[in-house]
Short mmCIF file of C-alpha atoms in Angstrom, two decimals:
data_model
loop_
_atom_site.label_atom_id
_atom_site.label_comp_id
_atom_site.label_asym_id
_atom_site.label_seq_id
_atom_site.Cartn_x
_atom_site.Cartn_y
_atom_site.Cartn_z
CA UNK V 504 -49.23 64.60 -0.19
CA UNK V 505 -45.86 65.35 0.27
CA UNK V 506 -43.24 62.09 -0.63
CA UNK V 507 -40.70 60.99 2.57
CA UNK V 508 -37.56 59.32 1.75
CA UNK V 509 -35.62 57.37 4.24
CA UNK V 510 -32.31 56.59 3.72
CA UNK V 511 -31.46 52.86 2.49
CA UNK V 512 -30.53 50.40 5.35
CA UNK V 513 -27.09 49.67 5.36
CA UNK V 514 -25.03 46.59 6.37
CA UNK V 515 -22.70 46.92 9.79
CA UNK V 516 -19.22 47.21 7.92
CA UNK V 517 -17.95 43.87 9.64
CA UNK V 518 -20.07 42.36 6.93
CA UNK V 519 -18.58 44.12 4.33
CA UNK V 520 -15.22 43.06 5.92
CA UNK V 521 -15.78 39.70 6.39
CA UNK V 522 -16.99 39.29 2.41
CA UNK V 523 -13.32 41.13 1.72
CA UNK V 524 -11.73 38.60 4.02
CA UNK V 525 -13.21 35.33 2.70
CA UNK V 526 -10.81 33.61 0.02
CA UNK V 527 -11.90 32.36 -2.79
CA UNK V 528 -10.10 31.43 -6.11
CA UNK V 529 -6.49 31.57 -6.54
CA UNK V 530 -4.49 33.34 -4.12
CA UNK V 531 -0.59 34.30 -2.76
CA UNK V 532 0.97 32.32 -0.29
CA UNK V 533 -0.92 32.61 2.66
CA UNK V 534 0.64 31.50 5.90
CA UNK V 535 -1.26 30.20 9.50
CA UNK V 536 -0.61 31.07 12.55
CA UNK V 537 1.79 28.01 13.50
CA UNK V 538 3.47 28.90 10.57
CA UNK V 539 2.49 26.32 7.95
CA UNK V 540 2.52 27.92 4.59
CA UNK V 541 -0.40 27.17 1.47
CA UNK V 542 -0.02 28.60 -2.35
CA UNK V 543 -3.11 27.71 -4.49
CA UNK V 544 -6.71 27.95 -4.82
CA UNK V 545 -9.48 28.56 -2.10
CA UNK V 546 -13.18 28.36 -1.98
CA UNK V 547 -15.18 30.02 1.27
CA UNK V 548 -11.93 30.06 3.11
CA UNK V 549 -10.61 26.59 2.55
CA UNK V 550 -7.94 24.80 0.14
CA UNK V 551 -10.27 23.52 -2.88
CA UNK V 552 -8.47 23.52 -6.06
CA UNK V 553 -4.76 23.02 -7.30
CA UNK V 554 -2.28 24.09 -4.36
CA UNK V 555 0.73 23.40 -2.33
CA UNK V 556 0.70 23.30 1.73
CA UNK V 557 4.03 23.04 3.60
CA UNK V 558 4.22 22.08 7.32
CA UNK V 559 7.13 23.98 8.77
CA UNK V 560 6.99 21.84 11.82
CA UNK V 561 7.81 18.86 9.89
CA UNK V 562 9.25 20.48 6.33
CA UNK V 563 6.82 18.29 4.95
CA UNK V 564 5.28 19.53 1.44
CA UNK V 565 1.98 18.38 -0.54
CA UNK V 566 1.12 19.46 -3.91
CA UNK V 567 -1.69 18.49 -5.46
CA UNK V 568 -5.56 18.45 -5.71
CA UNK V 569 -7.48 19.58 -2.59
CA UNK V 570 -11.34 19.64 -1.61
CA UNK V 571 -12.84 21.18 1.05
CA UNK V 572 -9.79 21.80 2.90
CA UNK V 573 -8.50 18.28 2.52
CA UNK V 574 -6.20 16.51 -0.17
CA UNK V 575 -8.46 15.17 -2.45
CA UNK V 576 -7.45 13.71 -6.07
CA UNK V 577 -3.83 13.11 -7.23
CA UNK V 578 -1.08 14.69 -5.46
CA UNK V 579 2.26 14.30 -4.23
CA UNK V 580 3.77 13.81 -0.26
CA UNK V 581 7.11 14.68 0.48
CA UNK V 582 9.67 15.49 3.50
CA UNK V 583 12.79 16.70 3.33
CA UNK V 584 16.18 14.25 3.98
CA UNK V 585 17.46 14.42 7.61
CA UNK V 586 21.06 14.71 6.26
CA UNK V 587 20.88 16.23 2.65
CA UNK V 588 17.84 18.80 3.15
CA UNK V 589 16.55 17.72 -0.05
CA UNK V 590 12.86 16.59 -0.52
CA UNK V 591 12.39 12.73 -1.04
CA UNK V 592 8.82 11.72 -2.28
CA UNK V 593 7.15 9.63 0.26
CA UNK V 594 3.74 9.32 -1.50
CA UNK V 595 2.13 9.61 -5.02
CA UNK V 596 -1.04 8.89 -6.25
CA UNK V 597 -4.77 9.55 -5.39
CA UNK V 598 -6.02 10.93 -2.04
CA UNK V 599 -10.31 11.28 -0.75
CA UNK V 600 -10.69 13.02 2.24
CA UNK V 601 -7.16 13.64 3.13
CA UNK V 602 -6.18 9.88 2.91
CA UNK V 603 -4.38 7.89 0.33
CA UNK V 604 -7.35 5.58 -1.64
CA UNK V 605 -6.81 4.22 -4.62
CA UNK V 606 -4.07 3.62 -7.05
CA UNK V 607 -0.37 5.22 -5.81
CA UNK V 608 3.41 4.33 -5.37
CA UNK V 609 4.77 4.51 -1.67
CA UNK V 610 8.69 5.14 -1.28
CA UNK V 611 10.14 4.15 1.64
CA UNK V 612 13.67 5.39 3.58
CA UNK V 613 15.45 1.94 3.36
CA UNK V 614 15.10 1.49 -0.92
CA UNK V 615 11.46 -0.19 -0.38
CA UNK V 616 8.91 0.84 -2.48
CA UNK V 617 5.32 -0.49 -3.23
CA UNK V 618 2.94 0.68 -5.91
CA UNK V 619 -0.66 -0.52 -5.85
CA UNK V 620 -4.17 0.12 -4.35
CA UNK V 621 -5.10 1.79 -1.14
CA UNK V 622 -8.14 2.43 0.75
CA UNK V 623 -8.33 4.55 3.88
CA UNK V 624 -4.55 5.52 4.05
CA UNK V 625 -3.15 1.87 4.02
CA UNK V 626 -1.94 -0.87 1.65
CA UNK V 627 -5.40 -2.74 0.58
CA UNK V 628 -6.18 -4.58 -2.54
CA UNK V 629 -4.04 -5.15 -4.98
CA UNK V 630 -0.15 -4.46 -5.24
CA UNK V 631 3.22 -5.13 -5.38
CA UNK V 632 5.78 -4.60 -3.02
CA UNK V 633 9.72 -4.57 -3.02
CA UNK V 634 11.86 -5.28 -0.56
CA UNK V 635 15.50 -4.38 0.92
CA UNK V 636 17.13 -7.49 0.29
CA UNK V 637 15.73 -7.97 -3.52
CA UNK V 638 12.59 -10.08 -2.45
CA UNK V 639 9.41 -9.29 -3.84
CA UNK V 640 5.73 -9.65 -2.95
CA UNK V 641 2.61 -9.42 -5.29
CA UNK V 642 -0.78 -9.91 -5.02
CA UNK V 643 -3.59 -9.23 -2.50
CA UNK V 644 -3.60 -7.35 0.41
CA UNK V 645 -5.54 -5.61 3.50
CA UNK V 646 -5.01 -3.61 6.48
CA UNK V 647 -1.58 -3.11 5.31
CA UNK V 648 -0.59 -6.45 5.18
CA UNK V 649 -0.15 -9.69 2.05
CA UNK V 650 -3.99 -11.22 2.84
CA UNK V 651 -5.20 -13.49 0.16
CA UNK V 652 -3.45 -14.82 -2.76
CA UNK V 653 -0.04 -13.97 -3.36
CA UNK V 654 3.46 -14.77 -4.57
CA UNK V 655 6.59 -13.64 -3.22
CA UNK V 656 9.97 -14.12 -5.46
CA UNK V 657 13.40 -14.38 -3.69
CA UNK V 658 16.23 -13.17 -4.90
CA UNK V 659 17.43 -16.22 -5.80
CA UNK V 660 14.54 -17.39 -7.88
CA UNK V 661 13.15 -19.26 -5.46
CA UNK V 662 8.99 -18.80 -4.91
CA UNK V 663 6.26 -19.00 -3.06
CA UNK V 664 2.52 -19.01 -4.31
CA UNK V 665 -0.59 -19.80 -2.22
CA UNK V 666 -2.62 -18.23 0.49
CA UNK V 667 -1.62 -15.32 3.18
CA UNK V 668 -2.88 -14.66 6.19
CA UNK V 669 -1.79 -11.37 8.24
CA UNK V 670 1.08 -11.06 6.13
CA UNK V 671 2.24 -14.65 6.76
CA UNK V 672 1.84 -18.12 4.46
CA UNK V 673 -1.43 -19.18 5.34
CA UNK V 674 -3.06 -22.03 3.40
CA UNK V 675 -2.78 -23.92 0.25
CA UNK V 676 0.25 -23.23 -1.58
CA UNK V 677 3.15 -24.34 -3.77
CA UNK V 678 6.72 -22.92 -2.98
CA UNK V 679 9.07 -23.79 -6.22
CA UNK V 680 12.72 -24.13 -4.81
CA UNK V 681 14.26 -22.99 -8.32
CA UNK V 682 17.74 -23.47 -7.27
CA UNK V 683 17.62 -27.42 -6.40
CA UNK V 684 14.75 -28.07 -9.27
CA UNK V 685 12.22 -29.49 -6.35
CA UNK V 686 8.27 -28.39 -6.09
CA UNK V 687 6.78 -28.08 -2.47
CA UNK V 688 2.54 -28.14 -2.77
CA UNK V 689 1.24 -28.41 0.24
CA UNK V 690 -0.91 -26.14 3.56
CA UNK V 691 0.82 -23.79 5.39
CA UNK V 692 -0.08 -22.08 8.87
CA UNK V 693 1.96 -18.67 10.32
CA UNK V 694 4.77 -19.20 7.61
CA UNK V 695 5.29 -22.82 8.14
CA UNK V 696 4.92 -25.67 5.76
CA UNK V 697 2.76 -28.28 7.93
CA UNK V 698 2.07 -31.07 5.01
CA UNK V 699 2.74 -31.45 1.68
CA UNK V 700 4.53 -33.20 -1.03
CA UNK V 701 8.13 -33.00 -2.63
CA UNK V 702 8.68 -33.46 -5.89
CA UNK V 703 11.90 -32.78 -8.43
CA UNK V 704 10.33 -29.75 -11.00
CA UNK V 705 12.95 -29.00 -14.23
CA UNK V 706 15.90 -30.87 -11.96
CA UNK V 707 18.29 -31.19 -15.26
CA UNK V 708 17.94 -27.21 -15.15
CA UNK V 709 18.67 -26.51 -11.68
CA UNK V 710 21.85 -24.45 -10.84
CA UNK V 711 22.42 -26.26 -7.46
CA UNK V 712 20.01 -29.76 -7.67
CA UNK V 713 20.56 -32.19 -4.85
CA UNK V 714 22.47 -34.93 -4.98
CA UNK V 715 20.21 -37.65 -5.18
CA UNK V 716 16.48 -37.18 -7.26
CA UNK V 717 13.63 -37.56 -4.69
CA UNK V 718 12.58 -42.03 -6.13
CA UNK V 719 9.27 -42.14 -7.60
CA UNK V 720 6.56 -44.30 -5.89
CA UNK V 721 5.02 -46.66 -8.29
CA UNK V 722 2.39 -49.26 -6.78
CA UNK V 723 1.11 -51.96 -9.16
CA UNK V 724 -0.72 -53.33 -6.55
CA UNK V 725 -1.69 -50.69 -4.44
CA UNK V 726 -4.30 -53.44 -2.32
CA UNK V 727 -1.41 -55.87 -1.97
CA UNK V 728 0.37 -53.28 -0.21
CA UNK V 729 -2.45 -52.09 1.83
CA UNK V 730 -3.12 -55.73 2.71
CA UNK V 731 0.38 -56.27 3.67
CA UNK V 732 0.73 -53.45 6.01
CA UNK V 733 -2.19 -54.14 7.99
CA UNK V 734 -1.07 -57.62 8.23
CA UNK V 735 2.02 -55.82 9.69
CA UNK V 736 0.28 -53.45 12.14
CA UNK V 737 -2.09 -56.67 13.35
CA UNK V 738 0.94 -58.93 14.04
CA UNK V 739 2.63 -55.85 15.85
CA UNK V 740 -0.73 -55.85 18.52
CA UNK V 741 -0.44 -59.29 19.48
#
């Protein structure tokens, strides 16, 4: 019996096409449509890998670790100065799922900078930040605010340690006046001191100490006293 050969099916060359067109691995600069601009590794057509993207709407520049098409791992943001056309870094540190998480050091236009944790593109955790007029802030934080404990240092020395709320003093807390040599410990609410007490702390080493010291209170007969000052608040009734 005679043997019939057919010929092999074959593919539609779009297929063949499309496997040609996929990238994968390290490639050239490739550039989009809009004109943003990517130099690194791909895997099934998106940025996975080691690579730099640049935005030409904004000038803006990111290189670093990607995943999935995403920045993902450690990697550096940066836009270019309005005046000088040189790049500034904005952003350094980690990055999951295209959002800064974890441990990295913001830079800000006005001198500010702030290195700590972050989790879902803001300031939460733990950090430090430093501000324009030589003020500093360290300690806990969330949704981009101080929430928690914390202590911010003037520029003068002076401090404040204690409880935040919303990025505000909020709570127990102690706020050291270095320069007259007094201690504040006391409960604040929305960044005001609503009770506490004033003592002198290291007075002899103050710079700029008031002029009088704040008297002790010594009661050797703390019932006496009591006695004697409702005997005052009775006759003031009648």
């Amino acid at each position: 019996m005679p043997i019939v050969k057919y010929p092999r099916a074959r593919q539609p060359l779009y297929y063949e096409w499309e496997r040609k067109a996929q990238k994968c691995g390290l490639r050239h600069t490739v550039f989009a449509v809009n004109g943003d601009q990517y130099t690194g590794e791909w895997l099934n057509n998106l940025r996975h890998g080691k690579g730099t993207q640049i935005w030409k709407k904004t000038g803006a520049i990111y290189s670093g670790d990607w995943k999935f098409g995403k920045q993902h791992g450690y990697g550096t943001y940066s836009i270019p100065d309005p005046v000088t056309k040189e790049y500034r870094k904005v952003y350094t540190g980690w990055w999951e799922n295209g959002q800064k998480t974890g441990q990295g050091v913001s830079f800000y236009p006005n001198g500010e900078r702030y290195e700590g944790e972050y989790s879902g593109g803001v300031r939460s955790g733990w950090g430090r930040m430093c501000y324009q007029d030589g003020s500093s802030y360290e300690g806990q934080w969330e949704a981009d605010q101080p929430n928690g404990q914390g202590m911010l240092r003037h520029p003068n020395g002076n401090r404040y340690e204690g409880g935040w709320k919303d990025g505000k003093k909020h709570g127990p807390g102690r706020y050291f006046y270095i320069d007259k040599g007094q201690l504040l410990e006391g409960t604040w609410a929305e960044d005001i001191a609503k009770c506490g007490v004033m003592v002198d702390f290291d007075r002899d080493k103050a710079p700029a100490p008031t002029q009088y010291p704040i008297p002790e209170i010594e009661l050797d007969d703390p019932a006496g006293v009591l006695a004697e000052a409702q005997a005052l608040f009775d006759d003031g009734d009648n």
